[in-house]
């Protein structure tokens, strides 16, 4: 069944640097990909929705210039956290879906900014 | 009013009992309904989907949908300690997907 991968699974970076996270749908073509962030013991927070070939739609309060999303193909979306700061440390999870179906989640990427 | 509401719990049940998780949603036009399980430190995994009124059973899990009452539930029979997790209710309305905040379930051995 539908498999979504994320890379890297964890990353540590220094404050001020940028980090790119990849999300791939391995066995299906995803019409839409979603990016979530989750802080410890809190619920999922949707950051943005991305459709292949078009600009991502960001949720209110999410800085589009800080969290750059590229959805270049039906199987790949990337999230770049630019000029990362310690408060950006979180668990970032992507998901993918085909129109009319459920979302399938990647395993997540744990980002720590020192 | 939130799109999807769940009781955050925690809900504790003894091993072997039935765990009942509930979810309400606000948009009558919602078409698809899902239950996800999330273990601590892991991403959510889909365990059930339901699209029409009534019950849908899959092993120890039963999803129940009542569109008139805008209510979705998940029953877990013969609960096991490995079922201890946070359960997320999700609702699909058009192109939008809404998640509840999740119910924490603990199954006590």
GROMACS .gro file of C-alpha atoms in nm:
model
  223
    1UNK     CA    1   0.000   0.000   0.000
    2UNK     CA    2   0.087   0.368  -0.014
    3UNK     CA    3   0.431   0.447   0.120
    4UNK     CA    4   0.569   0.792   0.190
    5UNK     CA    5   0.933   0.848   0.279
    6UNK     CA    6   1.109   1.144   0.433
    7UNK     CA    7   1.473   1.232   0.439
    8UNK     CA    8   1.651   1.294   0.663
    9UNK     CA    9   1.484   1.128   0.960
   10UNK     CA   10   1.667   1.360   1.194
   11UNK     CA   11   1.894   1.659   1.155
   12UNK     CA   12   2.087   1.890   1.382
   13UNK     CA   13   2.189   2.227   1.247
   14UNK     CA   14   2.332   2.551   1.376
   15UNK     CA   15   2.124   2.860   1.420
   16UNK     CA   16   2.115   3.070   1.102
   17UNK     CA   17   2.164   2.784   0.860
   18UNK     CA   18   1.905   2.633   0.625
   19UNK     CA   19   1.778   2.278   0.622
   20UNK     CA   20   1.600   2.094   0.342
   21UNK     CA   21   1.363   1.805   0.408
   22UNK     CA   22   1.246   1.576   0.128
   23UNK     CA   23   0.915   1.397   0.108
   24UNK     CA   24   0.856   1.126  -0.152
   25UNK     CA   25   0.558   0.912  -0.238
   26UNK     CA   26   0.721   0.582  -0.333
   27UNK     CA   27   0.446   0.380  -0.495
   28UNK     CA   28   0.186   0.632  -0.604
   29UNK     CA   29   0.160   0.973  -0.762
   30UNK     CA   30   0.043   1.226  -0.509
   31UNK     CA   31  -0.176   1.508  -0.632
   32UNK     CA   32  -0.138   1.688  -0.302
   33UNK     CA   33   0.125   1.688  -0.032
   34UNK     CA   34   0.092   1.840   0.313
   35UNK     CA   35   0.351   1.961   0.560
   36UNK     CA   36   0.285   1.947   0.933
   37UNK     CA   37   0.478   2.045   1.242
   38UNK     CA   38   0.432   1.889   1.582
   39UNK     CA   39   0.580   2.005   1.910
   40UNK     CA   40   0.615   1.758   2.199
   41UNK     CA   41   0.283   1.650   2.346
   42UNK     CA   42   0.093   1.878   2.110
   43UNK     CA   43  -0.132   1.805   1.816
   44UNK     CA   44  -0.041   1.818   1.449
   45UNK     CA   45  -0.027   2.166   1.306
   46UNK     CA   46  -0.078   2.199   0.932
   47UNK     CA   47   0.180   2.434   0.784
   48UNK     CA   48   0.100   2.423   0.415
   49UNK     CA   49  -0.071   2.234   0.136
   50UNK     CA   50   0.116   2.178  -0.186
   51UNK     CA   51  -0.007   2.071  -0.529
   52UNK     CA   52   0.234   1.962  -0.797
   53UNK     CA   53   0.344   2.245  -1.020
   54UNK     CA   54   0.176   2.522  -0.825
   55UNK     CA   55   0.261   2.742  -0.531
   56UNK     CA   56   0.196   2.607  -0.187
   57UNK     CA   57  -0.092   2.737   0.020
   58UNK     CA   58   0.030   2.834   0.365
   59UNK     CA   59  -0.177   2.831   0.682
   60UNK     CA   60  -0.227   3.152   0.870
   61UNK     CA   61   0.073   3.242   1.081
   62UNK     CA   62   0.321   3.031   0.881
   63UNK     CA   63   0.591   3.244   0.719
   64UNK     CA   64   0.618   3.148   0.354
   65UNK     CA   65   0.960   3.311   0.322
   66UNK     CA   66   1.093   3.106   0.609
   67UNK     CA   67   0.940   2.773   0.517
   68UNK     CA   68   0.997   2.728   0.145
   69UNK     CA   69   0.800   2.451  -0.017
   70UNK     CA   70   0.869   2.313  -0.360
   71UNK     CA   71   0.654   2.047  -0.522
   72UNK     CA   72   0.841   1.974  -0.840
   73UNK     CA   73   0.684   1.642  -0.931
   74UNK     CA   74   0.397   1.412  -0.840
   75UNK     CA   75   0.628   1.215  -0.615
   76UNK     CA   76   0.850   1.476  -0.451
   77UNK     CA   77   0.798   1.777  -0.230
   78UNK     CA   78   1.064   1.960  -0.031
   79UNK     CA   79   1.046   2.185   0.272
   80UNK     CA   80   1.337   2.420   0.334
   81UNK     CA   81   1.361   2.586   0.673
   82UNK     CA   82   1.563   2.899   0.607
   83UNK     CA   83   1.773   3.076   0.869
   84UNK     CA   84   1.668   2.824   1.127
   85UNK     CA   85   1.647   2.923   1.494
   86UNK     CA   86   1.610   2.712   1.807
   87UNK     CA   87   1.234   2.781   1.816
   88UNK     CA   88   1.208   2.600   1.479
   89UNK     CA   89   1.317   2.278   1.648
   90UNK     CA   90   1.027   2.041   1.602
   91UNK     CA   91   0.901   1.722   1.441
   92UNK     CA   92   0.818   1.790   1.076
   93UNK     CA   93   0.588   1.543   0.905
   94UNK     CA   94   0.476   1.530   0.545
   95UNK     CA   95   0.182   1.346   0.401
   96UNK     CA   96   0.059   1.273   0.053
   97UNK     CA   97  -0.271   1.188  -0.104
   98UNK     CA   98  -0.444   1.126  -0.431
   99UNK     CA   99  -0.766   1.323  -0.488
  100UNK     CA  100  -1.052   1.162  -0.300
  101UNK     CA  101  -0.834   0.934  -0.090
  102UNK     CA  102  -0.687   0.937   0.255
  103UNK     CA  103  -0.358   1.096   0.355
  104UNK     CA  104  -0.053   0.880   0.401
  105UNK     CA  105   0.212   1.012   0.634
  106UNK     CA  106   0.586   0.999   0.608
  107UNK     CA  107   0.787   0.888   0.913
  108UNK     CA  108   0.875   1.246   1.006
  109UNK     CA  109   1.194   1.447   1.043
  110UNK     CA  110   1.314   1.560   1.381
  111UNK     CA  111   1.490   1.896   1.351
  112UNK     CA  112   1.708   2.031   1.629
  113UNK     CA  113   1.855   2.379   1.590
  114UNK     CA  114   2.141   2.459   1.823
  115UNK     CA  115  -1.614   2.617   1.657
  116UNK     CA  116  -1.344   2.377   1.550
  117UNK     CA  117  -1.399   2.168   1.239
  118UNK     CA  118  -1.325   1.844   1.422
  119UNK     CA  119  -1.353   1.793   1.796
  120UNK     CA  120  -1.225   1.509   2.009
  121UNK     CA  121  -1.201   1.458   2.380
  122UNK     CA  122  -0.829   1.483   2.455
  123UNK     CA  123  -0.851   1.227   2.733
  124UNK     CA  124  -0.654   1.060   2.865
  125UNK     CA  125  -0.873   0.756   2.833
  126UNK     CA  126  -0.767   0.452   3.032
  127UNK     CA  127  -0.911   0.105   2.986
  128UNK     CA  128  -0.802  -0.232   3.124
  129UNK     CA  129  -0.653  -0.489   2.891
  130UNK     CA  130  -0.924  -0.688   2.715
  131UNK     CA  131  -1.188  -0.417   2.747
  132UNK     CA  132  -1.351  -0.215   2.471
  133UNK     CA  133  -1.210   0.131   2.413
  134UNK     CA  134  -1.452   0.384   2.266
  135UNK     CA  135  -1.320   0.697   2.098
  136UNK     CA  136  -1.548   0.972   1.976
  137UNK     CA  137  -1.529   1.256   1.730
  138UNK     CA  138  -1.771   1.523   1.608
  139UNK     CA  139  -1.740   1.743   1.303
  140UNK     CA  140  -1.903   2.067   1.202
  141UNK     CA  141  -1.944   2.055   0.823
  142UNK     CA  142  -2.243   1.854   0.704
  143UNK     CA  143  -2.087   1.838   0.359
  144UNK     CA  144  -1.795   1.628   0.481
  145UNK     CA  145  -1.752   1.319   0.272
  146UNK     CA  146  -1.478   1.100   0.413
  147UNK     CA  147  -1.372   1.014   0.764
  148UNK     CA  148  -1.054   0.858   0.894
  149UNK     CA  149  -0.895   0.734   1.211
  150UNK     CA  150  -0.521   0.754   1.257
  151UNK     CA  151  -0.307   0.614   1.536
  152UNK     CA  152   0.004   0.797   1.651
  153UNK     CA  153   0.255   0.644   1.885
  154UNK     CA  154   0.469   0.881   2.088
  155UNK     CA  155   0.753   1.018   1.877
  156UNK     CA  156   0.617   0.865   1.556
  157UNK     CA  157   0.406   0.993   1.269
  158UNK     CA  158   0.037   0.904   1.233
  159UNK     CA  159  -0.065   0.584   1.059
  160UNK     CA  160  -0.402   0.522   0.900
  161UNK     CA  161  -0.606   0.251   1.070
  162UNK     CA  162  -0.961   0.302   0.941
  163UNK     CA  163  -1.151   0.495   0.679
  164UNK     CA  164  -1.529   0.520   0.650
  165UNK     CA  165  -1.740   0.691   0.389
  166UNK     CA  166  -2.104   0.595   0.451
  167UNK     CA  167  -2.337   0.575   0.747
  168UNK     CA  168  -2.314   0.268   0.963
  169UNK     CA  169  -2.039   0.047   1.092
  170UNK     CA  170  -1.721  -0.072   0.930
  171UNK     CA  171  -1.522  -0.348   1.093
  172UNK     CA  172  -1.158  -0.438   1.045
  173UNK     CA  173  -1.023  -0.692   1.288
  174UNK     CA  174  -1.054  -0.554   1.641
  175UNK     CA  175  -1.144  -0.208   1.510
  176UNK     CA  176  -1.492  -0.082   1.425
  177UNK     CA  177  -1.558   0.264   1.288
  178UNK     CA  178  -1.907   0.405   1.320
  179UNK     CA  179  -2.041   0.699   1.122
  180UNK     CA  180  -2.362   0.890   1.181
  181UNK     CA  181  -2.384   1.178   0.935
  182UNK     CA  182  -2.714   1.305   1.074
  183UNK     CA  183  -2.551   1.356   1.412
  184UNK     CA  184  -2.214   1.450   1.257
  185UNK     CA  185  -2.048   1.191   1.470
  186UNK     CA  186  -1.772   0.937   1.410
  187UNK     CA  187  -1.648   0.684   1.658
  188UNK     CA  188  -1.385   0.415   1.681
  189UNK     CA  189  -1.427   0.104   1.893
  190UNK     CA  190  -1.130  -0.111   1.981
  191UNK     CA  191  -1.227  -0.454   2.108
  192UNK     CA  192  -1.004  -0.670   2.326
  193UNK     CA  193  -0.777  -0.371   2.391
  194UNK     CA  194  -0.407  -0.450   2.418
  195UNK     CA  195  -0.125  -0.251   2.581
  196UNK     CA  196   0.012  -0.204   2.228
  197UNK     CA  197  -0.301  -0.003   2.146
  198UNK     CA  198  -0.182   0.269   2.384
  199UNK     CA  199  -0.137   0.572   2.159
  200UNK     CA  200  -0.303   0.893   2.051
  201UNK     CA  201  -0.592   0.846   1.811
  202UNK     CA  202  -0.661   1.120   1.559
  203UNK     CA  203  -0.993   1.170   1.386
  204UNK     CA  204  -0.973   1.327   1.039
  205UNK     CA  205  -1.247   1.460   0.815
  206UNK     CA  206  -1.224   1.536   0.443
  207UNK     CA  207  -1.445   1.813   0.311
  208UNK     CA  208  -1.389   1.899  -0.053
  209UNK     CA  209  -1.018   1.961  -0.087
  210UNK     CA  210  -0.974   2.029   0.283
  211UNK     CA  211  -0.857   1.784   0.544
  212UNK     CA  212  -0.920   1.855   0.910
  213UNK     CA  213  -0.768   1.672   1.205
  214UNK     CA  214  -0.888   1.662   1.560
  215UNK     CA  215  -0.640   1.720   1.839
  216UNK     CA  216  -0.641   1.352   1.926
  217UNK     CA  217  -0.746   1.132   2.216
  218UNK     CA  218  -0.476   0.971   2.427
  219UNK     CA  219  -0.555   0.608   2.507
  220UNK     CA  220  -0.377   0.401   2.770
  221UNK     CA  221  -0.449   0.029   2.797
  222UNK     CA  222  -0.358  -0.096   3.142
  223UNK     CA  223  -0.218  -0.452   3.161
   0.00000   0.00000   0.00000
